[in-house]
Amino acid sequence: MTSSLLAVTFGANERGIILFGFEIYYYAICIVCGMLLAAALSALLMKRRNMSVDLIFLLFIVCIPTAIIGARLFSCLTDPNLGIGRFFQFRDGGLSITGGVIGGVLAGFVVCLIKKVNFLRAADCVVINILIAQSLGRWGNFFNAEVYGGVVTNPALQWFPLAVPISPDPNTFGVGSFSDPASTWHYAFFFYESVINLIGWAILFTLAWKTNKKPNGVLTCLYFVWYGTVRSVMEPLRDPEFILNAGGIPWSLVFSILMVGLGIAAILVLFIFNFRKEKAFIGSRVGDPCGITEYMTPYKDEKPYYSKINMFGDKYPPAPTKEELKKEREQLRTERERLREERGKSGSLAEDKEAKEEKETKGGKDGESGTNGEDK
């Protein structure tokens, strides 16, 4: 019913849905769903690492707009088809994931600095989940018919999702290209990157969930190494139309290579600093290996609780080993035997004392009886 207050139309040749006369692109829906999922997973990790879950909501409110601004700014500066003059024309398209990551991380650093939270510890909970947001977000490229590779000439490989049909009609997008006989099959790079990012997220999230030793920040650096490597390999294989090439320089490729190099260098620096401080590359030989929460209250000079709750919410030192438990049981058994012997000795002494007292009492009564007999 066209006069309905809520008019929602779905079309195979459309890039989105229409709510109240306003078009919402499928690309935006994929991005938002990825953001929400990343925020939920980050909150889950923060809770496991004994950090305030409220922090993720503050980071979400601050970092998401900043990431969007960074993504748009990077795209406008590196895409010759846009330019800085079209910065505010968001609906015309043009968002760079690289710029979004840079903007979001910088905003997160400022938030942690103001709230006096260990930035690297918080980043290990948040940054790795950007991969799953990117994995979902890449499907927005499918609906926009973008981020694909060269033409697939082998008919045996012309099937989705290995390849994707691209229509020459500028008004045909996404699923609409499948029904267009003029469509040409291209390598679906958006799908490849989506799957690889999903695998990377699964690996890093598992490490974050199961590992509990210092130094903080290694997982964050591994994200940059992983994503930078993926982009460095995929960027040159894209269709030239989707390579940000301002001034003849492929800026996305340049920044991707920088991500890999700086990520590896940062990991080495973190291990070296941890070894100097803790006498171990991973964990600690002189203190808490798990990284005690530094700020339990908003006060700057607050000391950690004496119960030594680490970032995973577990007690430190960790649970004893089987050998330690066996030794402890033997010590308890020895202690019980010693106490039993002491009780036995004290019991014998008490019995001797009672017998002596009873004998003395009996002897006293016999003496009194003899005296009374003489009086008679």
PDB file of C-alpha atoms in Angstrom, residues 108 118-129 216-221:
ATOM      1  CA  GLY A 108      40.605   5.190  21.705  1.00  0.00           C
ATOM      2  CA  ASN A 118      45.887   0.917  30.262  1.00  0.00           C
ATOM      3  CA  PHE A 119      45.482   1.583  26.540  1.00  0.00           C
ATOM      4  CA  LEU A 120      47.253  -1.575  25.364  1.00  0.00           C
ATOM      5  CA  ARG A 121      45.136  -3.789  27.620  1.00  0.00           C
ATOM      6  CA  ALA A 122      41.925  -2.161  26.390  1.00  0.00           C
ATOM      7  CA  ALA A 123      43.129  -2.272  22.782  1.00  0.00           C
ATOM      8  CA  ASP A 124      43.717  -6.033  23.014  1.00  0.00           C
ATOM      9  CA  CYS A 125      40.010  -6.387  23.833  1.00  0.00           C
ATOM     10  CA  VAL A 126      38.733  -4.065  21.113  1.00  0.00           C
ATOM     11  CA  VAL A 127      41.058  -3.826  18.118  1.00  0.00           C
ATOM     12  CA  ILE A 128      41.086  -7.541  17.294  1.00  0.00           C
ATOM     13  CA  ASN A 129      37.282  -7.462  16.926  1.00  0.00           C
ATOM     14  CA  ASN A 216      49.782  -6.189  26.774  1.00  0.00           C
ATOM     15  CA  GLY A 217      49.434  -4.915  23.224  1.00  0.00           C
ATOM     16  CA  VAL A 218      50.750  -7.954  21.349  1.00  0.00           C
ATOM     17  CA  LEU A 219      47.288  -8.921  20.077  1.00  0.00           C
ATOM     18  CA  THR A 220      46.702  -5.369  18.864  1.00  0.00           C
ATOM     19  CA  CYS A 221      49.964  -5.473  16.928  1.00  0.00           C
TER      20      CYS A 221
END
